[in-house]
PDB file of C-alpha atoms in Angstrom:
ATOM      1  CA  MET B   1      83.276 -24.788  48.735  1.00  0.00           C
ATOM      2  CA  ARG B   2      83.524 -22.684  45.719  1.00  0.00           C
ATOM      3  CA  LEU B   3      86.198 -20.403  44.414  1.00  0.00           C
ATOM      4  CA  GLY B   4      83.700 -18.623  42.259  1.00  0.00           C
ATOM      5  CA  TRP B   5      83.353 -17.772  38.649  1.00  0.00           C
ATOM      6  CA  PHE B   6      86.125 -16.377  36.606  1.00  0.00           C
ATOM      7  CA  ILE B   7      85.855 -14.135  33.608  1.00  0.00           C
ATOM      8  CA  GLN B   8      87.341 -15.735  30.368  1.00  0.00           C
ATOM      9  CA  LYS B   9      89.417 -13.356  28.438  1.00  0.00           C
ATOM     10  CA  SER B  10      87.569 -12.475  25.287  1.00  0.00           C
ATOM     11  CA  ARG B  11      87.475  -9.600  22.878  1.00  0.00           C
ATOM     12  CA  GLY B  12      84.365  -7.799  23.797  1.00  0.00           C
ATOM     13  CA  VAL B  13      81.685  -9.147  26.154  1.00  0.00           C
ATOM     14  CA  PRO B  14      82.936 -10.703  29.566  1.00  0.00           C
ATOM     15  CA  GLU B  15      82.159 -14.390  29.597  1.00  0.00           C
ATOM     16  CA  TRP B  16      81.357 -16.103  32.832  1.00  0.00           C
ATOM     17  CA  LYS B  17      82.878 -19.520  33.323  1.00  0.00           C
ATOM     18  CA  PRO B  18      81.620 -22.334  35.503  1.00  0.00           C
ATOM     19  CA  THR B  19      82.466 -22.276  39.245  1.00  0.00           C
ATOM     20  CA  ILE B  20      85.689 -23.896  40.402  1.00  0.00           C
ATOM     21  CA  ASP B  21      85.115 -26.131  43.349  1.00  0.00           C
ATOM     22  CA  ILE B  22      88.426 -25.866  45.163  1.00  0.00           C
ATOM     23  CA  ALA B  23      87.657 -29.201  46.999  1.00  0.00           C
ATOM     24  CA  SER B  24      88.135 -30.960  43.786  1.00  0.00           C
ATOM     25  CA  LEU B  25      91.585 -29.509  43.004  1.00  0.00           C
ATOM     26  CA  PRO B  26      94.359 -32.335  43.540  1.00  0.00           C
ATOM     27  CA  LEU B  27      96.638 -30.169  45.757  1.00  0.00           C
ATOM     28  CA  PRO B  28      98.810 -31.979  48.298  1.00  0.00           C
ATOM     29  CA  VAL B  29      98.967 -30.845  51.933  1.00  0.00           C
ATOM     30  CA  ASP B  30     102.648 -31.730  52.598  1.00  0.00           C
ATOM     31  CA  ASP B  31     103.877 -28.542  50.986  1.00  0.00           C
ATOM     32  CA  ALA B  32     102.434 -25.071  50.158  1.00  0.00           C
ATOM     33  CA  GLY B  33     102.896 -22.123  47.859  1.00  0.00           C
ATOM     34  CA  GLU B  34     103.791 -22.315  44.178  1.00  0.00           C
ATOM     35  CA  ALA B  35     105.646 -25.530  44.807  1.00  0.00           C
ATOM     36  CA  ILE B  36     102.268 -27.227  44.616  1.00  0.00           C
ATOM     37  CA  LYS B  37     100.902 -25.358  41.613  1.00  0.00           C
ATOM     38  CA  ASP B  38      98.240 -27.236  39.705  1.00  0.00           C
ATOM     39  CA  GLY B  39      98.484 -26.791  35.933  1.00  0.00           C
ATOM     40  CA  GLY B  40      94.908 -26.706  35.335  1.00  0.00           C
ATOM     41  CA  PHE B  41      93.994 -24.252  38.014  1.00  0.00           C
ATOM     42  CA  SER B  42      97.034 -22.074  37.058  1.00  0.00           C
ATOM     43  CA  ALA B  43      95.911 -21.984  33.419  1.00  0.00           C
ATOM     44  CA  LYS B  44      92.456 -20.759  34.577  1.00  0.00           C
ATOM     45  CA  MET B  45      93.820 -18.076  36.716  1.00  0.00           C
ATOM     46  CA  ASN B  46      96.172 -16.949  33.940  1.00  0.00           C
ATOM     47  CA  ARG B  47      93.185 -16.539  31.605  1.00  0.00           C
ATOM     48  CA  ALA B  48      90.975 -14.932  34.050  1.00  0.00           C
ATOM     49  CA  ASP B  49      90.515 -11.133  34.102  1.00  0.00           C
ATOM     50  CA  ALA B  50      88.794 -11.269  37.536  1.00  0.00           C
ATOM     51  CA  LEU B  51      87.837 -13.599  40.462  1.00  0.00           C
ATOM     52  CA  ALA B  52      84.599 -13.691  42.357  1.00  0.00           C
ATOM     53  CA  ILE B  53      85.531 -15.598  45.575  1.00  0.00           C
ATOM     54  CA  VAL B  54      82.656 -17.339  47.349  1.00  0.00           C
ATOM     55  CA  SER B  55      83.842 -17.787  50.839  1.00  0.00           C
ATOM     56  CA  PRO B  56      82.315 -19.325  53.981  1.00  0.00           C
ATOM     57  CA  GLU B  57      83.339 -18.168  57.457  1.00  0.00           C
ATOM     58  CA  TYR B  58      85.025 -20.812  59.578  1.00  0.00           C
ATOM     59  CA  ASN B  59      85.781 -19.895  63.151  1.00  0.00           C
ATOM     60  CA  HIS B  60      85.552 -16.166  62.451  1.00  0.00           C
ATOM     61  CA  GLY B  61      87.921 -16.383  59.575  1.00  0.00           C
ATOM     62  CA  TYR B  62      88.263 -17.728  56.003  1.00  0.00           C
ATOM     63  CA  SER B  63      88.916 -21.348  55.253  1.00  0.00           C
ATOM     64  CA  GLY B  64      92.523 -22.704  55.339  1.00  0.00           C
ATOM     65  CA  LEU B  65      91.762 -24.697  52.259  1.00  0.00           C
ATOM     66  CA  LEU B  66      90.903 -21.518  50.387  1.00  0.00           C
ATOM     67  CA  LYS B  67      94.197 -19.951  51.382  1.00  0.00           C
ATOM     68  CA  HIS B  68      96.106 -23.077  50.471  1.00  0.00           C
ATOM     69  CA  VAL B  69      94.615 -23.051  46.946  1.00  0.00           C
ATOM     70  CA  LEU B  70      95.071 -19.219  46.414  1.00  0.00           C
ATOM     71  CA  ASP B  71      98.705 -19.472  47.648  1.00  0.00           C
ATOM     72  CA  SER B  72      99.544 -21.960  44.808  1.00  0.00           C
ATOM     73  CA  CYS B  73      99.623 -19.112  42.256  1.00  0.00           C
ATOM     74  CA  LEU B  74     100.905 -15.663  42.203  1.00  0.00           C
ATOM     75  CA  LYS B  75     102.011 -14.019  39.006  1.00  0.00           C
ATOM     76  CA  GLU B  76      98.692 -15.296  37.535  1.00  0.00           C
ATOM     77  CA  TYR B  77      96.798 -12.811  39.924  1.00  0.00           C
ATOM     78  CA  ILE B  78      98.931  -9.602  39.523  1.00  0.00           C
ATOM     79  CA  HIS B  79      96.783  -6.551  38.773  1.00  0.00           C
ATOM     80  CA  LYS B  80      93.488  -8.458  38.287  1.00  0.00           C
ATOM     81  CA  ALA B  81      90.252  -7.655  39.940  1.00  0.00           C
ATOM     82  CA  VAL B  82      88.560  -9.565  42.858  1.00  0.00           C
ATOM     83  CA  GLY B  83      85.321  -9.399  44.519  1.00  0.00           C
ATOM     84  CA  ILE B  84      84.377 -11.495  47.625  1.00  0.00           C
ATOM     85  CA  ILE B  85      81.083 -13.012  48.407  1.00  0.00           C
ATOM     86  CA  GLY B  86      80.684 -14.141  52.039  1.00  0.00           C
ATOM     87  CA  VAL B  87      78.428 -16.975  53.127  1.00  0.00           C
ATOM     88  CA  SER B  88      77.289 -17.907  56.611  1.00  0.00           C
ATOM     89  CA  ALA B  89      74.602 -19.843  58.440  1.00  0.00           C
ATOM     90  CA  GLY B  90      74.374 -16.944  60.975  1.00  0.00           C
ATOM     91  CA  PRO B  91      73.406 -13.377  60.516  1.00  0.00           C
ATOM     92  CA  PHE B  92      76.612 -11.681  59.434  1.00  0.00           C
ATOM     93  CA  GLY B  93      77.027 -13.161  56.001  1.00  0.00           C
ATOM     94  CA  GLY B  94      80.704 -13.980  56.302  1.00  0.00           C
ATOM     95  CA  THR B  95      81.671 -10.410  56.917  1.00  0.00           C
ATOM     96  CA  ARG B  96      84.625 -11.443  59.122  1.00  0.00           C
ATOM     97  CA  ALA B  97      85.982 -13.797  56.509  1.00  0.00           C
ATOM     98  CA  ILE B  98      85.746 -11.021  53.914  1.00  0.00           C
ATOM     99  CA  GLN B  99      87.593  -8.574  56.036  1.00  0.00           C
ATOM    100  CA  ASP B 100      90.238 -11.143  56.865  1.00  0.00           C
ATOM    101  CA  LEU B 101      90.795 -11.918  53.179  1.00  0.00           C
ATOM    102  CA  LEU B 102      91.420  -8.324  52.026  1.00  0.00           C
ATOM    103  CA  PRO B 103      95.053  -8.124  53.062  1.00  0.00           C
ATOM    104  CA  VAL B 104      95.665 -11.532  51.500  1.00  0.00           C
ATOM    105  CA  MET B 105      94.139 -10.387  48.218  1.00  0.00           C
ATOM    106  CA  ARG B 106      96.457  -7.315  48.430  1.00  0.00           C
ATOM    107  CA  GLU B 107      99.587  -9.362  48.931  1.00  0.00           C
ATOM    108  CA  LEU B 108      98.589 -11.619  45.950  1.00  0.00           C
ATOM    109  CA  GLY B 109      98.484  -8.568  43.719  1.00  0.00           C
ATOM    110  CA  LEU B 110      94.658  -8.668  43.394  1.00  0.00           C
ATOM    111  CA  VAL B 111      92.752  -5.410  43.367  1.00  0.00           C
ATOM    112  CA  ASN B 112      89.681  -5.485  45.605  1.00  0.00           C
ATOM    113  CA  ILE B 113      86.426  -3.916  44.584  1.00  0.00           C
ATOM    114  CA  PHE B 114      84.371  -1.901  47.105  1.00  0.00           C
ATOM    115  CA  TRP B 115      81.247  -3.976  46.804  1.00  0.00           C
ATOM    116  CA  ASP B 116      80.608  -7.225  48.739  1.00  0.00           C
ATOM    117  CA  VAL B 117      77.868  -9.650  48.767  1.00  0.00           C
ATOM    118  CA  ASN B 118      76.807 -11.235  52.105  1.00  0.00           C
ATOM    119  CA  PHE B 119      74.617 -14.235  52.229  1.00  0.00           C
ATOM    120  CA  SER B 120      73.552 -14.550  55.818  1.00  0.00           C
ATOM    121  CA  ASN B 121      71.297 -17.454  57.173  1.00  0.00           C
ATOM    122  CA  VAL B 122      72.210 -19.089  53.828  1.00  0.00           C
ATOM    123  CA  GLN B 123      69.928 -22.082  54.513  1.00  0.00           C
ATOM    124  CA  GLY B 124      66.960 -19.900  53.589  1.00  0.00           C
ATOM    125  CA  VAL B 125      68.474 -18.034  50.644  1.00  0.00           C
ATOM    126  CA  PHE B 126      68.822 -20.898  48.167  1.00  0.00           C
ATOM    127  CA  ASP B 127      66.555 -23.846  47.428  1.00  0.00           C
ATOM    128  CA  SER B 128      67.842 -27.419  47.214  1.00  0.00           C
ATOM    129  CA  GLU B 129      68.727 -26.930  43.490  1.00  0.00           C
ATOM    130  CA  GLY B 130      70.678 -23.741  44.208  1.00  0.00           C
ATOM    131  CA  ASN B 131      67.964 -21.336  42.902  1.00  0.00           C
ATOM    132  CA  LEU B 132      67.946 -18.017  44.652  1.00  0.00           C
ATOM    133  CA  LEU B 133      64.998 -17.498  46.762  1.00  0.00           C
ATOM    134  CA  ASP B 134      65.698 -14.179  48.380  1.00  0.00           C
ATOM    135  CA  LYS B 135      65.133 -11.718  45.520  1.00  0.00           C
ATOM    136  CA  ALA B 136      66.323  -8.834  47.750  1.00  0.00           C
ATOM    137  CA  CYS B 137      69.873  -9.920  47.037  1.00  0.00           C
ATOM    138  CA  VAL B 138      69.601  -9.269  43.333  1.00  0.00           C
ATOM    139  CA  THR B 139      70.201  -5.577  43.500  1.00  0.00           C
ATOM    140  CA  ARG B 140      73.359  -5.964  45.645  1.00  0.00           C
ATOM    141  CA  ILE B 141      74.678  -8.729  43.318  1.00  0.00           C
ATOM    142  CA  ASP B 142      74.065  -6.505  40.250  1.00  0.00           C
ATOM    143  CA  LYS B 143      76.137  -3.651  41.746  1.00  0.00           C
ATOM    144  CA  PHE B 144      78.837  -6.131  42.812  1.00  0.00           C
ATOM    145  CA  LEU B 145      79.125  -7.601  39.222  1.00  0.00           C
ATOM    146  CA  LYS B 146      79.022  -4.286  37.474  1.00  0.00           C
ATOM    147  CA  GLU B 147      81.950  -2.979  39.630  1.00  0.00           C
ATOM    148  CA  LEU B 148      83.792  -6.199  39.255  1.00  0.00           C
ATOM    149  CA  ILE B 149      83.408  -6.156  35.450  1.00  0.00           C
ATOM    150  CA  TRP B 150      84.439  -2.554  35.277  1.00  0.00           C
ATOM    151  CA  MET B 151      87.548  -3.113  37.341  1.00  0.00           C
ATOM    152  CA  ALA B 152      88.378  -6.245  35.257  1.00  0.00           C
ATOM    153  CA  LYS B 153      88.246  -4.279  31.950  1.00  0.00           C
ATOM    154  CA  THR B 154      90.229  -1.411  33.317  1.00  0.00           C
ATOM    155  CA  LEU B 155      92.923  -3.575  34.742  1.00  0.00           C
ATOM    156  CA  ARG B 156      93.202  -5.764  31.727  1.00  0.00           C
ATOM    157  CA  TYR B 157      93.858  -2.578  29.532  1.00  0.00           C
ATOM    158  CA  GLY B 158      96.464  -1.479  32.182  1.00  0.00           C
ATOM    159  CA  ARG B 159      98.225  -4.995  32.090  1.00  0.00           C
ATOM    160  CA  GLU B 160      98.428  -5.057  28.466  1.00  0.00           C
ATOM    161  CA  ASN B 161      99.202  -1.453  27.559  1.00  0.00           C
ATOM    162  CA  VAL B 162     100.447   0.618  30.456  1.00  0.00           C
ATOM    163  CA  PRO B 163     104.146   0.075  31.326  1.00  0.00           C
ATOM    164  CA  LEU B 164     105.367   0.494  34.863  1.00  0.00           C
ATOM    165  CA  GLU B 165     108.290   2.631  33.767  1.00  0.00           C
TER     166      GLU B 165
ATOM    167  CA  MET X   1     117.200  -0.561  29.213  1.00  0.00           C
ATOM    168  CA  ARG X   2     114.983  -3.355  30.494  1.00  0.00           C
ATOM    169  CA  GLU X   3     114.973  -6.297  28.120  1.00  0.00           C
ATOM    170  CA  LYS X   4     111.456  -7.187  26.840  1.00  0.00           C
ATOM    171  CA  ILE X   5     109.988 -10.602  27.381  1.00  0.00           C
ATOM    172  CA  ILE X   6     108.610 -12.276  24.315  1.00  0.00           C
ATOM    173  CA  CYS X   7     105.494 -14.166  24.908  1.00  0.00           C
ATOM    174  CA  PRO X   8     106.196 -17.900  24.862  1.00  0.00           C
ATOM    175  CA  ALA X   9     102.688 -18.674  23.774  1.00  0.00           C
ATOM    176  CA  CYS X  10     102.103 -16.373  20.846  1.00  0.00           C
ATOM    177  CA  GLY X  11     105.434 -14.469  20.260  1.00  0.00           C
ATOM    178  CA  ALA X  12     104.232 -10.875  21.062  1.00  0.00           C
ATOM    179  CA  GLU X  13     106.238  -8.382  22.931  1.00  0.00           C
ATOM    180  CA  MET X  14     104.949  -8.453  26.584  1.00  0.00           C
ATOM    181  CA  ASN X  15     104.166  -5.417  28.715  1.00  0.00           C
ATOM    182  CA  PHE X  16     106.032  -4.980  31.936  1.00  0.00           C
ATOM    183  CA  HIS X  17     103.425  -3.598  34.501  1.00  0.00           C
ATOM    184  CA  ALA X  18     104.456  -4.575  38.069  1.00  0.00           C
ATOM    185  CA  GLU X  19     107.227  -5.316  40.389  1.00  0.00           C
ATOM    186  CA  LYS X  20     106.361  -7.749  43.205  1.00  0.00           C
ATOM    187  CA  LEU X  21     108.212  -8.875  46.358  1.00  0.00           C
ATOM    188  CA  ILE X  22     108.331 -12.577  46.347  1.00  0.00           C
ATOM    189  CA  TYR X  23     109.098 -14.691  49.506  1.00  0.00           C
ATOM    190  CA  SER X  24     110.779 -17.901  48.576  1.00  0.00           C
ATOM    191  CA  GLN X  25     108.892 -20.894  49.728  1.00  0.00           C
ATOM    192  CA  THR X  26     111.311 -23.661  48.908  1.00  0.00           C
ATOM    193  CA  ASP X  27     111.050 -24.898  52.493  1.00  0.00           C
ATOM    194  CA  LEU X  28     107.748 -24.967  54.185  1.00  0.00           C
ATOM    195  CA  GLY X  29     107.840 -22.466  56.988  1.00  0.00           C
ATOM    196  CA  ALA X  30     111.489 -21.426  56.403  1.00  0.00           C
ATOM    197  CA  ARG X  31     111.525 -17.681  55.492  1.00  0.00           C
ATOM    198  CA  THR X  32     114.390 -15.499  56.317  1.00  0.00           C
ATOM    199  CA  ALA X  33     115.418 -12.005  55.109  1.00  0.00           C
ATOM    200  CA  MET X  34     117.591 -13.792  52.433  1.00  0.00           C
ATOM    201  CA  ASP X  35     114.621 -15.365  50.926  1.00  0.00           C
ATOM    202  CA  VAL X  36     112.961 -12.285  49.471  1.00  0.00           C
ATOM    203  CA  HIS X  37     113.447 -11.059  46.119  1.00  0.00           C
ATOM    204  CA  LEU X  38     111.854  -8.662  43.493  1.00  0.00           C
ATOM    205  CA  GLU X  39     110.176 -10.087  40.458  1.00  0.00           C
ATOM    206  CA  GLU X  40     109.002  -8.343  37.298  1.00  0.00           C
ATOM    207  CA  ILE X  41     105.439  -9.122  36.112  1.00  0.00           C
ATOM    208  CA  HIS X  42     104.777  -8.950  32.370  1.00  0.00           C
ATOM    209  CA  THR X  43     101.470  -9.467  30.410  1.00  0.00           C
ATOM    210  CA  CYS X  44     101.017 -10.186  26.843  1.00  0.00           C
ATOM    211  CA  PRO X  45      98.710  -7.692  25.013  1.00  0.00           C
ATOM    212  CA  ARG X  46      97.724 -10.224  22.418  1.00  0.00           C
ATOM    213  CA  CYS X  47      96.859 -13.309  24.406  1.00  0.00           C
ATOM    214  CA  GLY X  48      96.871 -12.156  27.982  1.00  0.00           C
ATOM    215  CA  ARG X  49      99.407 -14.561  29.440  1.00  0.00           C
ATOM    216  CA  ALA X  50     101.352 -13.536  32.491  1.00  0.00           C
ATOM    217  CA  GLU X  51     105.131 -14.210  32.843  1.00  0.00           C
ATOM    218  CA  SER X  52     107.565 -13.149  35.395  1.00  0.00           C
ATOM    219  CA  ARG X  53     111.312 -13.000  36.170  1.00  0.00           C
ATOM    220  CA  ALA X  54     113.661 -11.936  38.813  1.00  0.00           C
ATOM    221  CA  CYS X  55     114.468  -8.124  38.652  1.00  0.00           C
ATOM    222  CA  GLU X  56     118.014  -7.533  37.393  1.00  0.00           C
ATOM    223  CA  GLY X  57     120.410  -6.984  40.193  1.00  0.00           C
ATOM    224  CA  THR X  58     118.264  -8.711  42.828  1.00  0.00           C
TER     225      THR X  58
END
């Protein structure tokens, strides 16, 4: 399961960083929340201007492991952009998982964009090496990324320059 | 007047941009009305680091 890319802070062009596989994060399961914060993951979330979350749909909802990982940070997310990419083996492309994640994003302080990406029947969308086979997705992905980058830049300016009071 | 936070990473004055309700999670599953507090969120305009502290008076 992938958390997605994140955009490294840089002065100028957004820089995409490699995917974070949350299954590889050393988080315990005998506690939850910021008490189990992983320094490496926290540092990446702190540097990020935006998140692109790639989420499967498990039993009509998002994964418990994804929630467990996301809950390990908080201040690192405030006023940053997030876009969600749903993945499913069936026809709905993770739509339910995306809808269920939106209030979680809100509570974490993340700002949702209004574009989603849905990979339905995913077994036919990528080849064995992860290359995209269905080129019809490209237009949707392009709109998603443009909106995510715009929101990331705008919120970064706000975080650094616009005081609350 | 709200006291500024100085970025522990680069020394710049941080920008206060959010107040967030935080539910204390010291005990797994134990959340009561007493375990909620307001936290200030600050971001450094130079290096982008985020810091937080409990709001004064909470």
